[in-house]
Structures are given as structure tokens and as C-alpha cells.
Short mmCIF file of C-alpha atoms and ligand atoms in Angstrom, two decimals:
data_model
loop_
_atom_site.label_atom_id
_atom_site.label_comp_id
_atom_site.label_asym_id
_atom_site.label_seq_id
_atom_site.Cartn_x
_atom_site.Cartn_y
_atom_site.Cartn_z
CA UNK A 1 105.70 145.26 2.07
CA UNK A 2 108.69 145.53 4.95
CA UNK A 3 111.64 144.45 3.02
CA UNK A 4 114.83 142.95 4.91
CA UNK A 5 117.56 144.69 5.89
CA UNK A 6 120.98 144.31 3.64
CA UNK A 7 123.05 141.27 5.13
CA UNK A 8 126.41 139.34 5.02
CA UNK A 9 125.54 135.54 4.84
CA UNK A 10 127.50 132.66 6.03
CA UNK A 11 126.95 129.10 6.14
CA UNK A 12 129.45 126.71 7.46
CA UNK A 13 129.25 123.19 7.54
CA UNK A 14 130.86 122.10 11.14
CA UNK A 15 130.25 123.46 14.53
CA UNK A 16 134.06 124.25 14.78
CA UNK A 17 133.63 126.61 11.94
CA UNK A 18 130.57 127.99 13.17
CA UNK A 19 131.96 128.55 16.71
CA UNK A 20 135.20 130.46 14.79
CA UNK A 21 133.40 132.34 12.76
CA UNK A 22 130.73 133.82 15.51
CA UNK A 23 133.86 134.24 18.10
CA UNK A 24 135.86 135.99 15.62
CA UNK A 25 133.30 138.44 14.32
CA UNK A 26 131.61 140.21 17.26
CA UNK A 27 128.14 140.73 18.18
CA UNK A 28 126.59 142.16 15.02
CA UNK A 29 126.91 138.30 13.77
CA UNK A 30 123.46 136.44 14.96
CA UNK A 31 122.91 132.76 14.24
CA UNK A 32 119.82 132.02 12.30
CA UNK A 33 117.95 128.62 12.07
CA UNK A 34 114.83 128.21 10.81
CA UNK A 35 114.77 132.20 10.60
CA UNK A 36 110.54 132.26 11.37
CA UNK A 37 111.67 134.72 14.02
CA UNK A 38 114.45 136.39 13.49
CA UNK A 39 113.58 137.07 9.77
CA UNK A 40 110.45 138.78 10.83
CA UNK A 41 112.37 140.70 13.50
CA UNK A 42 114.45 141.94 10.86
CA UNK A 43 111.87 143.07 8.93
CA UNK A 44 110.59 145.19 11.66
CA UNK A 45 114.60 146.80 12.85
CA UNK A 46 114.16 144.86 15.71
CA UNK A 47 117.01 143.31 15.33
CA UNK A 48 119.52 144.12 12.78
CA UNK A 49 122.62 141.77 12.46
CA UNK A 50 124.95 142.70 9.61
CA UNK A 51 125.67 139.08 9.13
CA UNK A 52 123.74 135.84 10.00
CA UNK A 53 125.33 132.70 10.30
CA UNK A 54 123.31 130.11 9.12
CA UNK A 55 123.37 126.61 11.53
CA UNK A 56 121.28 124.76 9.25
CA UNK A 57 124.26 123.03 7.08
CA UNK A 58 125.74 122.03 10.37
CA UNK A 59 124.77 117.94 10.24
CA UNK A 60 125.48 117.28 14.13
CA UNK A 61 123.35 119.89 14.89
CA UNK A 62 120.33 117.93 13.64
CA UNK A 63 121.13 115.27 15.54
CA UNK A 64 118.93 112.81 17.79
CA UNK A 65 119.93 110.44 20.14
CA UNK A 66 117.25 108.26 22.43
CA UNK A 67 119.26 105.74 24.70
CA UNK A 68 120.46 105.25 28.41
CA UNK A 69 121.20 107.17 30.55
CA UNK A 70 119.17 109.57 27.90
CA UNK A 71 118.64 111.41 24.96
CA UNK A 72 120.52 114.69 23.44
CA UNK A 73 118.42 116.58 20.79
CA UNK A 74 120.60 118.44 18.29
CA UNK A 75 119.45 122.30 18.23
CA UNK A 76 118.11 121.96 14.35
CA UNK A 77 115.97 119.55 14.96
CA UNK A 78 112.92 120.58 13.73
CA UNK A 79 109.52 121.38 15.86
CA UNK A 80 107.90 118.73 12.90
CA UNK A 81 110.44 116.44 14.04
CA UNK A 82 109.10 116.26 17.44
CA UNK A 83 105.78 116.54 17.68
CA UNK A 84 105.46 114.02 14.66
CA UNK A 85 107.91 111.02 16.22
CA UNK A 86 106.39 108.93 18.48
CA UNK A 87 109.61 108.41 20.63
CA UNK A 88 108.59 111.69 22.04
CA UNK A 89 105.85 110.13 23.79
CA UNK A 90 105.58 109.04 27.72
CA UNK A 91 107.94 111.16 29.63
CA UNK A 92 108.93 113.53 26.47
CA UNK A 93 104.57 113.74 26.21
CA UNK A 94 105.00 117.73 27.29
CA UNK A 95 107.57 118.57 24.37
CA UNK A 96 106.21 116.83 22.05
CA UNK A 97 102.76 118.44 22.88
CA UNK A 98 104.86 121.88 23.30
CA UNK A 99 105.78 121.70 19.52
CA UNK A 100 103.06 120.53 17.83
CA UNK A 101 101.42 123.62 19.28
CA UNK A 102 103.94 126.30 17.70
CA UNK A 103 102.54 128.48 15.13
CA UNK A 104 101.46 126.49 11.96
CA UNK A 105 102.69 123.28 10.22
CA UNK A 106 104.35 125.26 7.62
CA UNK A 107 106.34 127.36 10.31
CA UNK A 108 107.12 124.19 12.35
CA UNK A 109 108.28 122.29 9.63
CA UNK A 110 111.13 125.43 9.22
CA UNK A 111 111.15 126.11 12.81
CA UNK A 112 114.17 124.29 15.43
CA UNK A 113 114.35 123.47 18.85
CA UNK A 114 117.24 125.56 19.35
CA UNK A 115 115.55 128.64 17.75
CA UNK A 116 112.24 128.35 19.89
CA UNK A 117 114.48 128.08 23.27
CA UNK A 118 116.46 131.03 22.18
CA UNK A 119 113.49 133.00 20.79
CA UNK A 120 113.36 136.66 21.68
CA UNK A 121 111.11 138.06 24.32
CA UNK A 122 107.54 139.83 23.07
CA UNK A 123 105.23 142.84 24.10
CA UNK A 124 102.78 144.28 22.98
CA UNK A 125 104.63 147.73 22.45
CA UNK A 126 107.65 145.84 20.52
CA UNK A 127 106.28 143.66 18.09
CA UNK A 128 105.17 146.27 15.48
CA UNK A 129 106.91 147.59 12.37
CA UNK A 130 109.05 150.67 12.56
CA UNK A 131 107.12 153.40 11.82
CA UNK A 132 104.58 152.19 14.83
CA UNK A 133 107.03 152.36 17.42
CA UNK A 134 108.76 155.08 16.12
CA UNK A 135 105.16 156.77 16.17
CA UNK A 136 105.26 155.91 20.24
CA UNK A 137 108.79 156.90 20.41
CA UNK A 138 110.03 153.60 20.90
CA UNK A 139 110.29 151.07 24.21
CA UNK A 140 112.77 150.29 26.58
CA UNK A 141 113.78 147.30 24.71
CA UNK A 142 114.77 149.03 21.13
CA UNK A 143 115.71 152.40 20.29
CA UNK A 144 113.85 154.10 23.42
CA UNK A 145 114.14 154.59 26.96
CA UNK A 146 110.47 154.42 28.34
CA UNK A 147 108.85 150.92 29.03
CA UNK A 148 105.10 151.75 27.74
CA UNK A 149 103.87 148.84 30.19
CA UNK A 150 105.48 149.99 33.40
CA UNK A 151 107.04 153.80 32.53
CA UNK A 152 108.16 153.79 35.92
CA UNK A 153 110.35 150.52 35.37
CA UNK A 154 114.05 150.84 34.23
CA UNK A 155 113.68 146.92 33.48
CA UNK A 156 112.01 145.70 29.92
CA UNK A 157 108.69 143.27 31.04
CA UNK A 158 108.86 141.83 27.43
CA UNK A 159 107.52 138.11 27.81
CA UNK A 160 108.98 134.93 27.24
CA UNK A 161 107.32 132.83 24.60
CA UNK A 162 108.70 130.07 23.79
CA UNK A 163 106.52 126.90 24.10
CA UNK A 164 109.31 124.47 24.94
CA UNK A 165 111.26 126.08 27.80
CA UNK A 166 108.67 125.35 29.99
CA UNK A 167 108.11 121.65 28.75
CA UNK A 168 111.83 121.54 28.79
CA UNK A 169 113.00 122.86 32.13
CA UNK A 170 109.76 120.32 34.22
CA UNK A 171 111.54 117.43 32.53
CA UNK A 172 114.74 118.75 33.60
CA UNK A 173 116.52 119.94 30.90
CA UNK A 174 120.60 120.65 30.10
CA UNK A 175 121.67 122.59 27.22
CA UNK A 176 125.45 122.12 25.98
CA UNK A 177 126.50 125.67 24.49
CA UNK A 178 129.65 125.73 22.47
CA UNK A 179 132.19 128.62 21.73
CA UNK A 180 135.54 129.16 20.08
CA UNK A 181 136.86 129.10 23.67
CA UNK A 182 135.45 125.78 24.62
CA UNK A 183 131.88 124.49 25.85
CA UNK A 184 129.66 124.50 28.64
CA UNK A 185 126.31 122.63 29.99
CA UNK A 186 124.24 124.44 31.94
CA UNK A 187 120.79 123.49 33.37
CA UNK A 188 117.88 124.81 30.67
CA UNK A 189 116.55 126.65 34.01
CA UNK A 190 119.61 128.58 34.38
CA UNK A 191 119.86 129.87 30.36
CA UNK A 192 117.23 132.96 31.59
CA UNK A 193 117.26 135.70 33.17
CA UNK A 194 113.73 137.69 34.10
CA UNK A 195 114.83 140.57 32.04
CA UNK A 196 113.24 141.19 28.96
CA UNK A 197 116.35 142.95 27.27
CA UNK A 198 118.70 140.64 28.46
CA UNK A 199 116.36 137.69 28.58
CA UNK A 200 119.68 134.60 27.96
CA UNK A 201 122.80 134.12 30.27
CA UNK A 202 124.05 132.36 26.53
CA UNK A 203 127.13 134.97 25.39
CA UNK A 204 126.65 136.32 21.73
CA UNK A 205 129.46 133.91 20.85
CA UNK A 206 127.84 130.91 22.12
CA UNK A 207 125.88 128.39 20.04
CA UNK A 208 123.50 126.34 21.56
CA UNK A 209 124.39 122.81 20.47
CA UNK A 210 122.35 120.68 21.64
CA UNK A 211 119.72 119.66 24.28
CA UNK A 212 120.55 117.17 27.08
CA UNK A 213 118.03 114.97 29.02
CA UNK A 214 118.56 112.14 32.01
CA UNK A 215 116.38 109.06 31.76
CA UNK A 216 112.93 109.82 32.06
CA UNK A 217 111.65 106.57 33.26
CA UNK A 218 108.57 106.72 35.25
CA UNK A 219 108.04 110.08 34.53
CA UNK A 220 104.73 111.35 33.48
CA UNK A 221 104.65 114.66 32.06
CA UNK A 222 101.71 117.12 29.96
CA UNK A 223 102.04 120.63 28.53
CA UNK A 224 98.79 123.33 28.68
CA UNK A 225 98.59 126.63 26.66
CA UNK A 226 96.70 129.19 26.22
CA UNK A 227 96.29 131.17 23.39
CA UNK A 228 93.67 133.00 21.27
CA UNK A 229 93.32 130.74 18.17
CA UNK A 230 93.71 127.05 18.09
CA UNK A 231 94.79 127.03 14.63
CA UNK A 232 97.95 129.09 15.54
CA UNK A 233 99.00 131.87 18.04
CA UNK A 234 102.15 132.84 20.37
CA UNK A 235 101.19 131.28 24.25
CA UNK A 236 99.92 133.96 26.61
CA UNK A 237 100.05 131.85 29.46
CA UNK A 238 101.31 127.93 29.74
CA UNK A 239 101.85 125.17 32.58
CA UNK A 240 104.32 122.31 32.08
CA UNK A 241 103.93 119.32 34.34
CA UNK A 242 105.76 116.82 35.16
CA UNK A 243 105.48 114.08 37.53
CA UNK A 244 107.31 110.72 38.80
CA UNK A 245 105.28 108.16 40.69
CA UNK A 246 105.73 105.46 43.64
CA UNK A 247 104.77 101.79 43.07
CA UNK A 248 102.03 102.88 45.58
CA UNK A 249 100.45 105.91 43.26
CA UNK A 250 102.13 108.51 45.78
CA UNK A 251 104.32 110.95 44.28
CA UNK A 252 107.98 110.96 44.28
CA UNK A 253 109.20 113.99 42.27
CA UNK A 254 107.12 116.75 40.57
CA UNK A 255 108.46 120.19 38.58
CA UNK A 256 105.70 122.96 37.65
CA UNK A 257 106.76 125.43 35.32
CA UNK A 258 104.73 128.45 34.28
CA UNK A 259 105.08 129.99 30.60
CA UNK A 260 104.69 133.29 29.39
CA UNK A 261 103.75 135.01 32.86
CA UNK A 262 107.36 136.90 32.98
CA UNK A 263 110.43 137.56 30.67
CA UNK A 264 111.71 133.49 31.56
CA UNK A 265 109.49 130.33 32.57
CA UNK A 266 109.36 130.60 36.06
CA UNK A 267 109.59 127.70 38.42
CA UNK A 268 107.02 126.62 40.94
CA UNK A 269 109.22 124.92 43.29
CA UNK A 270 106.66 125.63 46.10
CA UNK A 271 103.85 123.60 44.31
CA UNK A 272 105.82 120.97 43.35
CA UNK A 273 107.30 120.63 46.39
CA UNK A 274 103.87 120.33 48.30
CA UNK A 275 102.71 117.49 45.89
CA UNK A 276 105.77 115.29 47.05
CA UNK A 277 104.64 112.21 49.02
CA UNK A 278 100.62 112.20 48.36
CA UNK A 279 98.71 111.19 45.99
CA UNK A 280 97.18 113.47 43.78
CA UNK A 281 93.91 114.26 45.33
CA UNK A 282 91.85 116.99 45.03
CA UNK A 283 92.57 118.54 47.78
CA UNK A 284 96.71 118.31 46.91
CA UNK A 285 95.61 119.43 43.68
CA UNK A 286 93.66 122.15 44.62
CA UNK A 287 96.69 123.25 46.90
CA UNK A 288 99.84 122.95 44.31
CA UNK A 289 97.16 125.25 41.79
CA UNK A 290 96.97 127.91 44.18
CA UNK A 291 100.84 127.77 45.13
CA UNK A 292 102.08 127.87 41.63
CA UNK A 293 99.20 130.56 40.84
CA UNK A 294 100.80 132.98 43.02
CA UNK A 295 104.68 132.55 41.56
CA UNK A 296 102.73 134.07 38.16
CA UNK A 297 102.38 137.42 38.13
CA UNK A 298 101.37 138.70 34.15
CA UNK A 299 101.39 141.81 32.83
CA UNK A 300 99.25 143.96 30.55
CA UNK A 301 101.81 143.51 27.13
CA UNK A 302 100.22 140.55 25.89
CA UNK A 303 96.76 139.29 24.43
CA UNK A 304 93.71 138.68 27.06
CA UNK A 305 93.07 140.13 30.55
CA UNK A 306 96.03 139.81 33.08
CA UNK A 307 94.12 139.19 35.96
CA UNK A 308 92.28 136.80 34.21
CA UNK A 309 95.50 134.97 33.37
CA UNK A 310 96.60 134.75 36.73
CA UNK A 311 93.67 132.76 37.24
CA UNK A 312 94.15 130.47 34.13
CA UNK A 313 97.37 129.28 35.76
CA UNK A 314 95.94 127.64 38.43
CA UNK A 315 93.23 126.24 35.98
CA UNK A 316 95.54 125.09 33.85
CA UNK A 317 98.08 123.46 37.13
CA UNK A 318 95.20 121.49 38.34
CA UNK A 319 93.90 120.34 34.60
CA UNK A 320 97.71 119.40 33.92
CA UNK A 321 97.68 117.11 37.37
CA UNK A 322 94.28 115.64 36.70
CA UNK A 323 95.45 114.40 33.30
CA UNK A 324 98.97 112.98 34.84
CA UNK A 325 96.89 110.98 37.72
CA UNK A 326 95.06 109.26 34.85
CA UNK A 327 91.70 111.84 33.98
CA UNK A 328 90.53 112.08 30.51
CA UNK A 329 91.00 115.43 29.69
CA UNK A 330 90.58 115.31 26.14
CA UNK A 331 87.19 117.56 26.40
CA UNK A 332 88.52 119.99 28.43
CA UNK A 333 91.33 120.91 25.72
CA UNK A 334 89.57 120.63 23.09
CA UNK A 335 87.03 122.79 24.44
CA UNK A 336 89.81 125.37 25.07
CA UNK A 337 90.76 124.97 21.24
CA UNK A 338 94.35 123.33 22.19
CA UNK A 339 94.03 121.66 19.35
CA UNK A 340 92.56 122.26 16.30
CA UNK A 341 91.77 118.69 16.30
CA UNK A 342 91.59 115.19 18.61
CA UNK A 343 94.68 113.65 16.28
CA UNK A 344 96.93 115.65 17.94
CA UNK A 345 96.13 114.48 21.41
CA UNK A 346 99.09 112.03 22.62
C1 FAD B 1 103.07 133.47 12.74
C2 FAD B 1 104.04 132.96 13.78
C3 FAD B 1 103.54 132.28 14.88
C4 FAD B 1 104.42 131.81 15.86
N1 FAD B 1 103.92 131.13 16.93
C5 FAD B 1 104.74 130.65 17.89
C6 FAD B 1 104.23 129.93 18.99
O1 FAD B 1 103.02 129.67 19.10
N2 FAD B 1 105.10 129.52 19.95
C7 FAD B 1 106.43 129.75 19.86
O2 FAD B 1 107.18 129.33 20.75
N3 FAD B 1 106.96 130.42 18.81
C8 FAD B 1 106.16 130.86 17.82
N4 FAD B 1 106.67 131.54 16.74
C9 FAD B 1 108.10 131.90 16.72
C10 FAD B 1 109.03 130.91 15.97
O3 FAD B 1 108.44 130.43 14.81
C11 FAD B 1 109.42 129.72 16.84
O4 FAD B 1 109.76 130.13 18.14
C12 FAD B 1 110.59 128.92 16.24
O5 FAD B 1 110.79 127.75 16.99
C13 FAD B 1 111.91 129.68 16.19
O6 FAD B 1 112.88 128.79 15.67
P1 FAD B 1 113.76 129.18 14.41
O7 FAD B 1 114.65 128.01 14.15
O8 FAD B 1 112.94 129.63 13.28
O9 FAD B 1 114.57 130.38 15.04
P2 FAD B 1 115.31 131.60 14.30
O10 FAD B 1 114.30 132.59 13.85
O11 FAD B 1 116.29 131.08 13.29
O12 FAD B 1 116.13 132.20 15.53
C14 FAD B 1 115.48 132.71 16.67
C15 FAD B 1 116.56 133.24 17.63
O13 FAD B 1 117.33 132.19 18.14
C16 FAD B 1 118.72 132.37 17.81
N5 FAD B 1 119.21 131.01 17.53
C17 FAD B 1 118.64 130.11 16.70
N6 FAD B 1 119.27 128.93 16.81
C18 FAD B 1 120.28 129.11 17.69
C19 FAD B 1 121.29 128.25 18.22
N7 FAD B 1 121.36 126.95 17.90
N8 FAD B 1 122.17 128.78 19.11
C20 FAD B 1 122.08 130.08 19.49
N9 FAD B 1 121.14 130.93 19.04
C21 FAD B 1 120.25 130.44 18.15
C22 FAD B 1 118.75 133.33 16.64
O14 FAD B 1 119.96 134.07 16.60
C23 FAD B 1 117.55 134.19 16.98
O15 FAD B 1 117.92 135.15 17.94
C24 FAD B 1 105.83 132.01 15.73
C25 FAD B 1 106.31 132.70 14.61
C26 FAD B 1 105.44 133.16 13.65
C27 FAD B 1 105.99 133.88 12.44
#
């Protein structure tokens, strides 16, 4: 049994407090949330805070707010609460779809929005207990200095995994980040960095508040994973979608965003770009698929083949489009185990 590490515990009740108490102790304080990943991280000495400050008394923090000019989701709102309210429906389709995909029901029903944005980076080579990496002489990313994927690399590849950054940022996403010293709102694209280390430009004192989203009228917008099990599994590759149509069926705006390909959801501006002003045809399609393909570029630290990943994405870019011009696609997820059953289609 891997037993936790010993721990100071606090809990306050406002985000005022919280902010003081995470500014005025120092790094080796960590928020915790739901705790489904950091707990098991702490099990493993992957990360070791001497004290965790708990966010879930914090009431405004589990916040949501649907209205005009849009909507701000608290950060402990749960991944239950999302994929099971059907105001997250329409142009919110790709989050909602995003978190009723996370791990299990049990782990989503613990499991916030603010933990899966800020969840830590994963390999293959870092998410084992102790004794195995100590048996490899550890990674790049804890307690070692070689990167067992690249050795030649003096920057961790560790992947991003988180479901709803990439549903997030393709419907445009702002996150408001509080501190002692004041607050901030930054787009969600610009809280990574492609470093698996230092994978967040968030600052140890900073608490992600809350989730900000313009008015998503007329947007369409679908989220695709891949994964091993349907029942439950970390994404090894994903595509969020997003588009906004003309009167006339042409398209307006689009974002792309590719999961789980590099240590942040990477944008493909490129593809999106070149679906502006058509219709979505096959042959536009066929040509945003092969644009965004190219911006992912997978490694060998994660489950399934990497060149065979690379060619999932633009699978899954043209699937994604098909189903936001109108297709049925129901088949062709189910057939990929999506979901471990047609309820969960929306
Ligand atoms: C078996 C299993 C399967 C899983 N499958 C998936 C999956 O398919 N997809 C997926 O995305 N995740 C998966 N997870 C990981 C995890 O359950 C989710 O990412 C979850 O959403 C994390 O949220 P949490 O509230 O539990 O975060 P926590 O574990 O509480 O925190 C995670 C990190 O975020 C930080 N943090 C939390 N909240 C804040 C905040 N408001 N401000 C600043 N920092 C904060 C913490 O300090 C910590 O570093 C899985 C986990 C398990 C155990």
C-alpha cells in the first residue's frame, strides 16, 4: 500500500483567506481540490507539499453563472456538474463532452474544473511509484537529470492531459487567477507553456478562480478523444472543435485545438484559419485535417503508437467537422468506445 506523505492541512472559507494564506507561506503550500490527482501524486513523491490548502470550503469558488455577455464557471465546480447540466449543451457541447469523459463517475463526481485545467503533466517514465523510478534513476522532471524519452533533451516532454483545456481554449476561454497581490485574467491559451516541468505561467501563489467565457451564440462546438478503455482512461490524443456559422452555411470563425500531443494543447491556427469563408466540404475538410495534423507532433511517453497518433489527429479533425456541419457521428464514436454508452451522446 503507498501511504501519504505527513501534511499540514488548511481549509479556509473565503478566497481572501485562501489567497493570504498561499502568498504568505511559500511554495511548499499546494492547493488541493478534488485531490484525484494530487493525492495520488503524493503517494508516489511526486509531489510533496508540506501543506495543502484545501479550496473546497471556498463557496464562490463553486460558483456558476450562465447569462449575457456570458458565463463564469467557479474553479470547484465539479466535472459531474458539467457533463450532467444540460445548460452545457450547444456551444458549451465540447466541455460538457470533455468532462463526462474524465476518468470514472466516482472520480468526476470529486474531481473540479479548476483541478483538471491545472492538472500536472504525465509520461510514461513519471507516473510510477518511487521505488520504480528510483530503480531508473529518476527523469528529468523529479529527482533526476536524464529525460528517458529524449536523453538528449534538457527539456521534460511530459504530456498535457487534461480533457478540458482543449475544449476550453476552441471556445475561447479566460481564466481569472487571484493572489494576495491582486488578480489577473489571462486567455486559457496563454496559462501553458510547452514545457513539461514548468507546464503553467500561473505563479505558486496564484489561485485559479474561476473560468470566463464570451457569448457563445451561434457557435457549434464537439470534443474527440482517444484513449484505451471507454470505461475510463487519461486522453492520449484529443481534438476540440469549434465552429461559428453564416446565415448562408459558410463559416465565419473556427478554433482547432489538439490534446495530449505536447506538454500544453496546442493550437491549430493554420487549420482553422483555412476553414474560414467555405463551407465545410470535403475537400476543406480534408485540408484543415492535414494542416492541424502536422502542428501535432507525439512522443513515445504515452499509451499507443506515436506515429499512429499523428494520424488519429487528422481522423479525429475531420470526424469533429463532419459532426459540426450536421453528420451523424454517433457510430463512429461509439465504435471508437468514446462512450461506454449512447446516453452520453449530447
Ligand atoms: C484513475 C484516474 C483516471 C483519470 N482520468 C483522467 C482523464 O481521463 N482525464 C483527465 O483530464 N484527468 C484524469 N484524471 C486526473 C484527475 O482526476 C482530473 O484531472 C481532475 O479533474 C483533477 O481535479 P481535482 O479537483 O481532483 O484536482 P486536484 O488533484 O485537487 O489538483 C490537481 C492540481 O491542480 C492544482 N489545483 C487544483 N485546483 C486549483 C485551483 N483552483 N487553483 C490553482 N491550482 C489548483 C493542485 O494544486 C494540483 O496541482 C484521472 C485520475 C485518476 C485517478
Amino acid at each position: 500500500m503507498m501511504r501519504l506523505p505527513l501534511f499540514e492541512f488548511r481549509a479556509p472559507r473565503t478566497l481572501d483567506e485562501a489567497a493570504r494564506i498561499l502568498g504568505g507561506e511559500g511554495p511548499t503550500t499546494m492547493p488541493i481540490a478534488g485531490g484525484t490527482d494530487l493525492l495520488p501524486n503524493m503517494k508516489r513523491r511526486q509531489q510533496v507539499p508540506r501543506t495543502l490548502m484545501s479550496l473546497r470550503r471556498v463557496e464562490e469558488l463553486r460558483q456558476i453563472r450562465f447569462g449575457e455577455p456570458g458565463s463564469r464557471l467557479g474553479a470547484c465546480v465539479t466535472l459531474t456538474d458539467i457533463a450532467e447540466d444540460p445548460r452545457f449543451r450547444n456551444g458549451l457541447t465540447a466541455l460538457a463532452q470533455a468532462a463526462a469523459q474524465v476518468a470514472t463517475p466516482q472520480i468526476r463526481n470529486m474531481a473540479t474544473l479548476g483541478g483538471n485545467l491545472c492538472l500536472d503533466t504525465r509520461c510514461n517514465y513519471y507516473d510510477q511509484s518511487y521505488e520504480w523510478r528510483k530503480a531508473i534513476n529518476f527523469c528529468l522532471k523529479k529527482d533526476g537529470v536524464t529525460c528517458w524519452v529524449a536523453p538528449g533533451s534538457r527539456k521534460c516532454v511530459a504530456v498535457s492531459s487534461t480533457d478540458t483545456a482543449p475544449a476550453l481554449m476552441a471556445l475561447g476561454a479566460r481564466v481569472r487567477l487571484v493572489s494576495r497581490s491582486g488578480e489577473r485574467e489571462v486567455l486559457l491559451s496563454d496559462l501553458y507553456n510547452n514545457d513539461g516541468i514548468h507546464y503553467m505561467t500561473r505563479r505558486p501563489d496564484e489561485i485559479l478562480a474561476d473560468v470566463v467565457l464570451d457569448s457563445l451564440h451561434g457557435w457549434r462546438s464537439t470534443y474527440w478523444k482517444l484513449r484505451r478503455r471507454g470505461a475510463f482512461d487519461f486522453p492520449v490524443l484529443s481534438v476540440a472543435a469549434a465552429v461559428r456559422f453564416e446565415a448562408n452555411g459558410a463559416v465565419e470563425d473556427a478554433r482547432i485545438v489538439i490534446g495530449s500531443a505536447a506538454s500544453r494543447p496546442l493550437v491549430a491556427a493554420g487549420a482553422s484559419r483555412a476553414l474560414v469563408g467555405r463551407s465545410l466540404s470535403e475537400n476543406a475538410i480534408d485540408e484543415a485535417a492535414t494542416l492541424a495534423a502536422r502542428v501535432a507532433k507525439p512522443l513515445d511517453n504515452t499509451d499507443f503508437d506515436m506515429t499512429w497518433r499523428k494520424k488519429v489527429t487528422a481522423e479525429f479533425v475531420a470526424s469533429a467537422l463532419r459532426e459540426l456541419r450536421g453528420d451523424d457521428m454517433r457510430a463512429h464514436r461509439l465504435s471508437l468506445a468514446q462512450y461506454p454508452s449512447e446516453g452520453l451522446y449530447f
